[in-house]
XYZ file of C-alpha atoms in Angstrom:
538
model
C 5.228 16.682 23.459
C 5.634 20.086 25.063
C 5.760 22.264 21.952
C 7.127 22.736 18.472
C 8.783 25.394 16.356
C 10.927 26.111 13.314
C 14.642 26.577 12.755
C 16.680 27.820 9.773
C 19.050 25.187 8.440
C 21.026 25.476 5.197
C 18.523 27.796 3.590
C 15.446 25.835 4.618
C 12.986 26.231 7.458
C 12.890 22.919 9.328
C 10.261 22.054 11.980
C 11.306 20.696 15.379
C 9.447 19.241 18.356
C 10.029 19.830 22.077
C 9.469 16.732 24.210
C 9.987 15.616 27.786
C 13.587 14.590 28.511
C 14.187 10.939 27.595
C 17.094 9.502 29.562
C 18.148 7.074 26.826
C 17.462 9.370 23.881
C 16.043 7.975 20.674
C 15.634 4.290 20.028
C 18.526 4.361 17.558
C 20.823 5.943 20.164
C 19.718 3.412 22.758
C 20.354 0.434 20.491
C 23.804 1.759 19.573
C 24.884 2.573 23.138
C 23.582 -0.486 24.969
C 24.111 -4.221 24.521
C 20.462 -5.134 24.109
C 19.441 -8.760 24.513
C 17.120 -10.460 22.072
C 14.469 -10.666 24.779
C 14.713 -6.910 25.417
C 14.388 -6.255 21.676
C 11.119 -8.151 21.511
C 9.910 -6.323 24.598
C 10.630 -3.021 22.832
C 8.766 -4.264 19.772
C 5.734 -4.928 21.936
C 5.902 -1.483 23.512
C 6.112 0.210 20.115
C 3.175 -1.863 18.875
C 1.129 -0.786 21.912
C 1.989 2.827 21.174
C 0.891 2.426 17.577
C -2.360 0.899 18.759
C -3.053 3.995 20.859
C -2.267 6.270 17.924
C -4.412 4.302 15.499
C -7.288 4.152 17.972
C -7.214 7.956 17.950
C -7.563 7.877 14.132
C -4.049 9.256 13.694
C -1.541 7.832 11.221
C 2.027 8.486 12.326
C 3.439 8.735 8.802
C 7.097 9.098 9.876
C 7.807 6.116 12.090
C 11.516 5.349 12.427
C 14.048 4.723 15.169
C 14.871 8.429 15.531
C 11.230 9.211 16.267
C 10.876 6.752 19.160
C 12.033 7.979 22.587
C 13.257 5.601 25.291
C 12.530 6.524 28.926
C 14.197 4.933 31.927
C 11.001 4.332 33.875
C 7.318 4.825 33.151
C 5.824 7.750 35.050
C 2.181 8.528 35.914
C 2.312 11.266 33.284
C 3.098 8.639 30.636
C 0.116 6.535 31.667
C -2.220 9.532 31.391
C -0.911 10.648 28.024
C -2.855 12.304 25.237
C -2.421 12.093 21.489
C -1.222 15.293 19.802
C -1.572 15.744 16.059
C 0.042 18.562 14.084
C -1.460 19.051 10.644
C 0.459 20.752 7.881
C -2.230 22.450 5.848
C -1.436 23.427 2.259
C -1.177 27.113 3.172
C 1.547 26.275 5.713
C 3.538 24.003 3.432
C 5.774 26.887 2.309
C 7.505 26.652 5.687
C 8.692 23.143 4.904
C 11.993 22.371 3.141
C 11.681 22.384 -0.627
C 12.398 18.643 -0.885
C 9.543 17.833 1.496
C 7.214 20.208 -0.363
C 7.975 18.420 -3.610
C 7.431 15.027 -2.030
C 4.070 15.973 -0.502
C 2.613 17.697 -3.537
C 3.916 15.395 -6.251
C 3.005 12.242 -4.322
C -0.448 13.599 -3.535
C -1.021 14.531 -7.153
C 0.003 11.110 -8.407
C -2.258 9.332 -5.941
C -5.147 11.650 -6.759
C -4.850 11.078 -10.510
C -6.329 7.765 -11.578
C -3.797 5.173 -12.631
C -0.591 6.999 -11.652
C -0.210 5.820 -8.071
C 1.367 2.582 -9.270
C 4.662 4.370 -9.924
C 5.100 5.166 -6.250
C 3.781 1.726 -5.321
C 6.497 0.121 -7.431
C 9.214 2.020 -5.607
C 7.819 1.284 -2.176
C 7.315 -2.387 -2.924
C 10.910 -2.705 -4.053
C 12.121 -0.944 -0.947
C 9.956 -3.180 1.219
C 11.277 -6.305 -0.462
C 14.892 -5.221 -0.089
C 14.409 -4.335 3.548
C 12.507 -7.484 4.454
C 15.288 -9.650 3.054
C 18.127 -7.603 4.614
C 20.092 -7.114 1.402
C 22.437 -4.558 2.969
C 23.425 -1.117 1.745
C 24.844 -1.609 -1.745
C 23.197 -0.056 -4.792
C 23.687 -3.106 -7.002
C 22.359 -6.634 -6.709
C 25.551 -8.250 -5.388
C 24.259 -8.419 -1.820
C 20.891 -9.658 -3.005
C 22.456 -12.454 -5.030
C 24.631 -13.507 -2.090
C 21.634 -13.584 0.230
C 19.662 -15.617 -2.280
C 22.419 -18.209 -2.717
C 23.040 -18.529 1.025
C 19.422 -18.787 2.110
C 17.425 -20.369 -0.700
C 18.133 -23.964 0.360
C 16.517 -23.387 3.730
C 14.141 -20.676 2.559
C 12.619 -22.704 -0.256
C 12.096 -25.677 2.035
C 10.212 -23.631 4.588
C 8.314 -21.722 1.920
C 7.112 -24.863 0.179
C 6.079 -26.444 3.455
C 4.150 -23.445 4.696
C 2.557 -22.982 1.302
C 1.278 -26.561 1.346
C -0.023 -26.128 4.859
C -1.705 -22.814 4.182
C -3.363 -24.126 1.040
C -5.008 -26.793 3.172
C -6.008 -24.461 5.970
C -9.504 -24.146 4.523
C -9.352 -20.504 3.509
C -11.631 -19.804 0.565
C -9.553 -16.765 -0.422
C -5.847 -16.649 -1.178
C -4.363 -14.248 1.330
C -1.065 -12.394 1.388
C 0.624 -15.287 3.210
C 0.051 -17.690 0.343
C 1.080 -15.156 -2.284
C 4.315 -14.279 -0.511
C 5.286 -17.887 0.109
C 4.444 -18.977 -3.412
C 6.652 -16.310 -4.885
C 9.634 -17.160 -2.719
C 10.340 -19.876 -5.255
C 10.965 -17.212 -7.908
C 14.584 -16.120 -8.279
C 15.000 -12.968 -6.213
C 18.326 -12.190 -7.863
C 16.477 -10.948 -10.924
C 14.276 -7.864 -11.104
C 11.893 -8.587 -8.197
C 9.041 -6.402 -9.412
C 7.557 -5.785 -12.829
C 8.342 -2.624 -14.719
C 5.172 -0.804 -13.725
C 5.896 2.425 -15.562
C 6.124 0.610 -18.902
C 2.919 -1.387 -18.537
C 0.385 -0.153 -21.126
C -2.167 1.853 -19.161
C -4.775 1.639 -21.921
C -5.255 -2.109 -21.557
C -8.633 -3.266 -20.285
C -7.052 -5.838 -17.972
C -6.961 -4.741 -14.314
C -3.509 -3.840 -13.085
C -3.661 -6.477 -10.350
C -4.223 -9.230 -12.928
C -1.233 -8.078 -14.934
C 0.935 -8.089 -11.820
C -0.154 -11.504 -10.578
C 2.098 -13.492 -12.914
C 4.990 -15.718 -11.902
C 7.417 -14.193 -14.424
C 6.845 -10.753 -12.930
C 8.388 -11.786 -9.615
C 7.307 -11.562 -6.019
C 4.720 -8.801 -6.226
C 1.173 -9.883 -5.427
C -2.291 -8.456 -5.632
C -2.620 -8.405 -1.894
C 0.554 -6.345 -1.550
C -0.566 -3.841 -4.137
C -3.918 -3.439 -2.407
C -2.111 -2.774 0.840
C -0.131 0.087 -0.623
C -3.111 1.442 -2.522
C -4.922 1.657 0.792
C -2.413 4.292 1.869
C -3.793 6.626 -0.781
C -7.045 6.898 1.205
C -5.215 9.236 3.558
C -3.821 11.475 0.811
C -5.183 14.850 -0.177
C -7.167 15.249 -3.340
C -6.943 18.465 -5.339
C -8.737 21.342 -3.659
C -9.096 19.707 -0.248
C -7.276 20.472 2.965
C -5.026 17.817 4.499
C -6.101 16.368 7.822
C -2.885 14.361 8.073
C 0.238 14.206 5.957
C 0.078 11.750 3.060
C 1.425 8.396 4.166
C 4.892 7.586 2.905
C 6.310 4.093 3.327
C 9.915 5.262 3.062
C 10.244 6.624 6.640
C 9.165 3.240 7.993
C 12.545 1.822 7.039
C 15.595 1.866 9.257
C 18.075 2.971 6.618
C 16.354 5.995 5.100
C 18.662 8.963 4.456
C 18.761 12.086 2.322
C 20.269 10.289 -0.647
C 17.541 7.653 -0.761
C 14.819 10.225 -0.107
C 16.023 12.539 -2.879
C 16.303 9.634 -5.302
C 12.754 8.575 -4.511
C 11.477 12.099 -5.072
C 13.475 12.761 -8.227
C 13.354 9.310 -9.780
C 10.015 7.908 -8.713
C 7.694 10.834 -8.179
C 8.900 13.138 -10.947
C 10.109 11.082 -13.904
C 8.405 7.797 -14.668
C 11.069 6.581 -17.068
C 13.791 6.820 -14.402
C 12.029 4.698 -11.803
C 13.538 1.332 -12.609
C 16.961 2.795 -13.377
C 17.293 4.189 -9.854
C 15.963 1.193 -7.963
C 16.421 -1.099 -6.120
C 17.781 0.636 -3.065
C 19.016 -1.462 -0.200
C 18.368 0.202 3.173
C 20.075 -1.115 6.277
C 17.731 -3.434 8.111
C 17.461 -4.570 11.703
C 15.167 -7.032 13.400
C 13.688 -4.327 15.613
C 13.242 -1.819 12.811
C 11.631 -4.489 10.677
C 9.212 -5.501 13.408
C 8.214 -1.874 13.946
C 7.606 -1.283 10.249
C 5.666 -4.513 9.788
C 3.505 -3.809 12.834
C 2.643 -0.369 11.500
C 1.882 -1.488 7.962
C -0.199 -4.511 8.926
C -2.578 -2.230 10.772
C -4.375 -1.753 7.462
C -4.269 -5.289 6.079
C -7.278 -6.731 7.807
C -9.456 -3.791 6.814
C -8.674 -4.475 3.183
C -10.773 -7.613 3.440
C -13.866 -5.442 3.861
C -12.567 -2.484 1.787
C -13.212 -0.091 4.647
C -11.198 2.597 6.377
C -8.267 0.852 8.129
C -8.763 3.002 11.216
C -12.516 2.568 11.419
C -13.985 0.336 14.093
C -15.855 -1.823 14.805
C -14.960 -4.079 11.914
C -17.950 -4.361 9.568
C -19.463 -7.816 9.239
C -18.444 -9.226 12.602
C -21.286 -10.559 14.680
C -22.011 -9.147 18.097
C -21.522 -12.611 19.626
C -17.849 -12.584 18.650
C -17.125 -9.789 21.148
C -14.398 -8.411 18.864
C -15.762 -4.919 18.294
C -13.513 -3.363 20.935
C -10.243 -4.501 19.373
C -8.147 -1.947 17.537
C -7.185 -2.406 13.914
C -3.587 -3.069 14.926
C -4.594 -5.884 17.274
C -6.827 -7.395 14.613
C -4.205 -7.150 11.893
C -1.397 -8.618 13.963
C -3.633 -11.524 14.960
C -4.462 -12.185 11.318
C -0.975 -11.900 9.806
C 1.205 -13.063 12.667
C 2.813 -15.940 10.780
C 4.076 -13.762 7.930
C 5.358 -11.089 10.314
C 7.445 -13.415 12.393
C 8.764 -15.283 9.373
C 10.201 -11.965 8.155
C 11.431 -11.154 11.649
C 13.164 -14.513 11.919
C 14.987 -13.985 8.602
C 16.114 -10.557 9.780
C 17.535 -11.965 13.025
C 19.346 -14.721 11.130
C 21.003 -12.179 8.832
C 21.995 -9.920 11.741
C 24.341 -12.584 13.107
C 22.380 -13.126 16.313
C 20.860 -16.456 15.358
C 22.672 -18.365 18.110
C 21.460 -15.940 20.775
C 17.880 -16.218 19.587
C 18.095 -20.000 19.358
C 19.407 -20.246 22.938
C 16.602 -18.028 24.220
C 14.025 -20.142 22.406
C 15.509 -23.429 23.590
C 15.589 -22.275 27.212
C 11.973 -21.170 27.064
C 12.908 -17.529 27.675
C 11.203 -16.529 24.420
C 8.343 -18.380 22.788
C 8.333 -16.671 19.446
C 6.710 -18.753 16.733
C 4.391 -21.206 18.415
C 2.241 -18.693 20.350
C 2.099 -16.423 17.308
C 0.891 -19.165 14.970
C -1.918 -20.490 17.119
C -5.413 -20.049 15.814
C -7.199 -16.989 17.166
C -10.901 -16.342 17.632
C -10.659 -13.608 15.047
C -9.257 -15.946 12.410
C -12.041 -18.441 13.053
C -14.633 -15.684 12.725
C -13.267 -14.158 9.534
C -12.198 -17.268 7.647
C -14.776 -19.829 8.647
C -17.755 -18.333 10.399
C -19.272 -20.423 13.165
C -18.384 -24.101 13.460
C -16.965 -24.688 9.974
C -13.840 -26.860 9.857
C -12.424 -25.356 13.047
C -10.804 -28.600 14.151
C -8.912 -29.178 10.926
C -7.788 -25.574 10.648
C -6.570 -25.519 14.246
C -4.489 -28.649 13.680
C -2.936 -27.224 10.529
C -1.994 -23.986 12.270
C -0.445 -25.958 15.117
C 1.675 -27.953 12.682
C 2.793 -24.708 11.023
C 3.997 -23.536 14.420
C 5.947 -26.749 14.986
C 7.640 -26.463 11.583
C 8.719 -22.944 12.551
C 10.198 -24.219 15.808
C 11.899 -27.088 14.006
C 13.531 -24.615 11.648
C 14.523 -22.416 14.585
C 16.286 -25.328 16.259
C 18.066 -26.542 13.136
C 19.169 -23.062 12.007
C 21.362 -22.526 15.071
C 25.106 -22.854 14.354
C 26.250 -26.345 15.452
C 23.159 -27.101 17.515
C 23.395 -29.625 20.299
C 20.229 -31.625 19.692
C 19.738 -33.260 23.068
C 16.430 -34.096 24.671
C 16.990 -31.219 27.096
C 17.593 -28.671 24.341
C 14.490 -29.893 22.517
C 12.312 -28.969 25.474
C 10.395 -25.724 24.924
C 8.787 -25.585 28.359
C 5.646 -27.265 27.053
C 3.686 -29.241 29.669
C 5.657 -32.481 29.566
C 6.103 -32.582 25.803
C 9.067 -31.647 23.638
C 8.413 -29.809 20.395
C 9.262 -33.047 18.551
C 6.467 -34.786 20.424
C 4.081 -31.948 19.599
C 4.998 -32.148 15.925
C 4.480 -35.919 16.041
C 1.052 -35.420 17.631
C 0.159 -32.873 14.965
C 1.110 -35.303 12.201
C -0.991 -38.018 13.832
C -3.970 -35.658 14.004
C -3.575 -34.765 10.329
C -3.678 -38.461 9.397
C -6.716 -38.947 11.626
C -8.442 -36.391 9.387
C -7.587 -38.662 6.405
C -5.436 -35.880 4.874
C -2.673 -38.180 3.636
C -1.316 -35.650 1.141
C -0.649 -33.077 3.843
C 0.879 -35.718 6.128
C 3.298 -36.764 3.377
C 4.267 -33.143 2.721
C 5.035 -32.520 6.388
C 6.971 -35.786 6.719
C 9.101 -35.077 3.632
C 9.804 -31.513 4.729
C 10.882 -32.558 8.217
C 13.421 -34.945 6.735
C 14.560 -32.333 4.229
C 15.207 -29.907 7.075
C 16.903 -32.530 9.234
C 19.091 -33.631 6.351
C 21.061 -30.404 6.690
C 22.433 -31.676 10.001
C 22.503 -35.369 8.998
C 20.190 -36.322 11.848
C 16.720 -37.714 12.172
C 13.842 -35.785 13.676
C 11.660 -38.405 15.314
C 12.672 -41.042 17.828
C 11.741 -44.702 17.181
C 8.912 -44.384 19.709
C 7.520 -41.327 17.914
C 7.803 -43.046 14.536
C 5.874 -46.026 15.900
C 3.199 -43.571 17.026
C 2.953 -42.251 13.458
C 2.784 -45.797 12.075
C -0.034 -46.609 14.492
C -1.893 -43.465 13.375
C -1.611 -44.476 9.720
C -2.687 -48.056 10.455
C -5.612 -46.778 12.510
C -6.951 -45.078 9.390
C -6.179 -48.002 7.063
C -7.504 -50.846 9.229
C -11.326 -50.441 9.100
C -12.996 -52.946 6.768
C -15.247 -50.257 5.288
C -12.225 -48.163 4.302
C -11.748 -47.710 0.548
C -9.208 -50.343 -0.520
C -7.046 -48.040 -2.620
C -7.021 -45.382 0.064
C -6.172 -47.975 2.703
C -3.220 -49.245 0.669
C -1.899 -45.676 0.350
C -1.875 -45.265 4.134
C -0.186 -48.669 4.526
C 2.523 -47.653 2.043
C 3.082 -44.417 3.968
C 3.338 -46.395 7.216
C 5.900 -48.657 5.543
C 7.964 -45.599 4.564
C 7.874 -44.294 8.130
C 8.793 -47.664 9.656
C 11.989 -48.227 7.651
C 14.620 -49.946 9.915
C 11.932 -50.512 12.573
C 10.599 -53.941 13.530
C 6.972 -53.973 12.314
C 4.324 -54.451 14.977
C 1.872 -57.333 14.915
C -1.002 -54.925 14.282
C 0.811 -53.435 11.307
C 1.502 -56.857 9.792
C -2.083 -57.988 10.379
C -3.580 -54.867 8.808
C -1.286 -55.085 5.807
C -2.160 -58.758 5.289
C -5.909 -58.121 5.655
C -5.974 -55.244 3.187
C -3.740 -57.162 0.771
C -6.209 -60.050 0.790
C -9.089 -57.609 0.237
C -7.226 -56.199 -2.734
C -6.666 -59.661 -4.233
C -10.339 -60.531 -3.777
C -11.399 -57.302 -5.456
C -9.072 -57.964 -8.374
C -10.386 -61.551 -8.721
C -14.028 -60.443 -8.613
C -13.388 -58.113 -11.544
C -11.740 -60.928 -13.472
C -8.384 -59.173 -13.688
């Protein structure tokens, strides 16, 4: 930035910034003028995330991140590499220079956050906007687009949600995180009011607000989400104090914000409580890139909520010095922790944008490895969720299987996919993703987690049923049968548990010729069962 100033526009004094010339203009202009490939979009997402990391490391919150505020340069110059962070603060005494609508937004929002118990009104509006944007409901002001999206996507969406929920519940986490809450509530009808009527909840009740929100009938809102938005109030000005930065506002993080939406938020949400639910939901225009940018910015605070500390503070309290994680920024930590949720949202956005085939081709060719690398277990997740040496092996296997389910869905979502052995190859070292998923299932059974193995098996067939094809080859199914028999065969194995594994192996081996080992194990355990029954006189 080279400078800033003010200009008169329609009776208001509007601030402007002077920057170095950007050959491609703003990110919105660039995306509209160029035919950007999916791979280039993800590269841009990474660059924006790196920029946010630099800003957050300087303890600056952008507060107005949108496509118009991101400049695209043709080539990086030495000046760009040696950049500095500039922060302009609008102190209360200078606020009179701002347009009246912005003044109202700043002061009314700040007042509501500062007063105990009134910030939930703004949180309700922002959560509804976030939900609409994340699901790409379009631009209508009624629920027609939302209902259409729900009907078109719930068959696939509920399958994936249930699978991931089962996997995450078994991942060993002692605390329910935002991933579990979001997935669990995907089974609630989104065509109805997706958030509770916050402004009509009795404020005098002794029950905490989070407990009142965490109910299935109230929709998809969760305690973790509310905490995330409450965290934004830490940056707002309390009465009588000067502002170091502008109060955070979630609205500018969305691609489709415009004057009409902004004015409605100010008038309906921040001024009159009773009008909040009459004016919402709004349905901003979404894009995969805009969504990724907004998610990356917002998740910068999520990890810090675990320790209830300043999202921009580092190092993270509670981490041991041996973990060597103190130097990571909050954005890096947060993205590592919530990567699965982020890319699930991103995937849905790409599907709705009509570019699913392009993304699927890039994934199948190995040009983009989107889900699997992002779902792998990180050192940070081990440190935060488990400490040292506690159930690492099981958790790592579960996360790997989650990644394979994502890739399975990616492959099957493509319009008229050609499921050949070549298209299944994801540039893994000699293994197709089907083989990796088979190995993951075998590992889960080796851990004696039969319930999880059954869930994964059923979900794979439910997904494959959409294309009337099977997932695993006969060789891979025999591998799964051998894994189940390997658990059931030992003589010291509990008889009932052994029979359960044998029954699961029988289900897997339908239309396959049973192996000699399978028949021998089944006969041995059957005889053990008969002997046990006889000994009890049954």
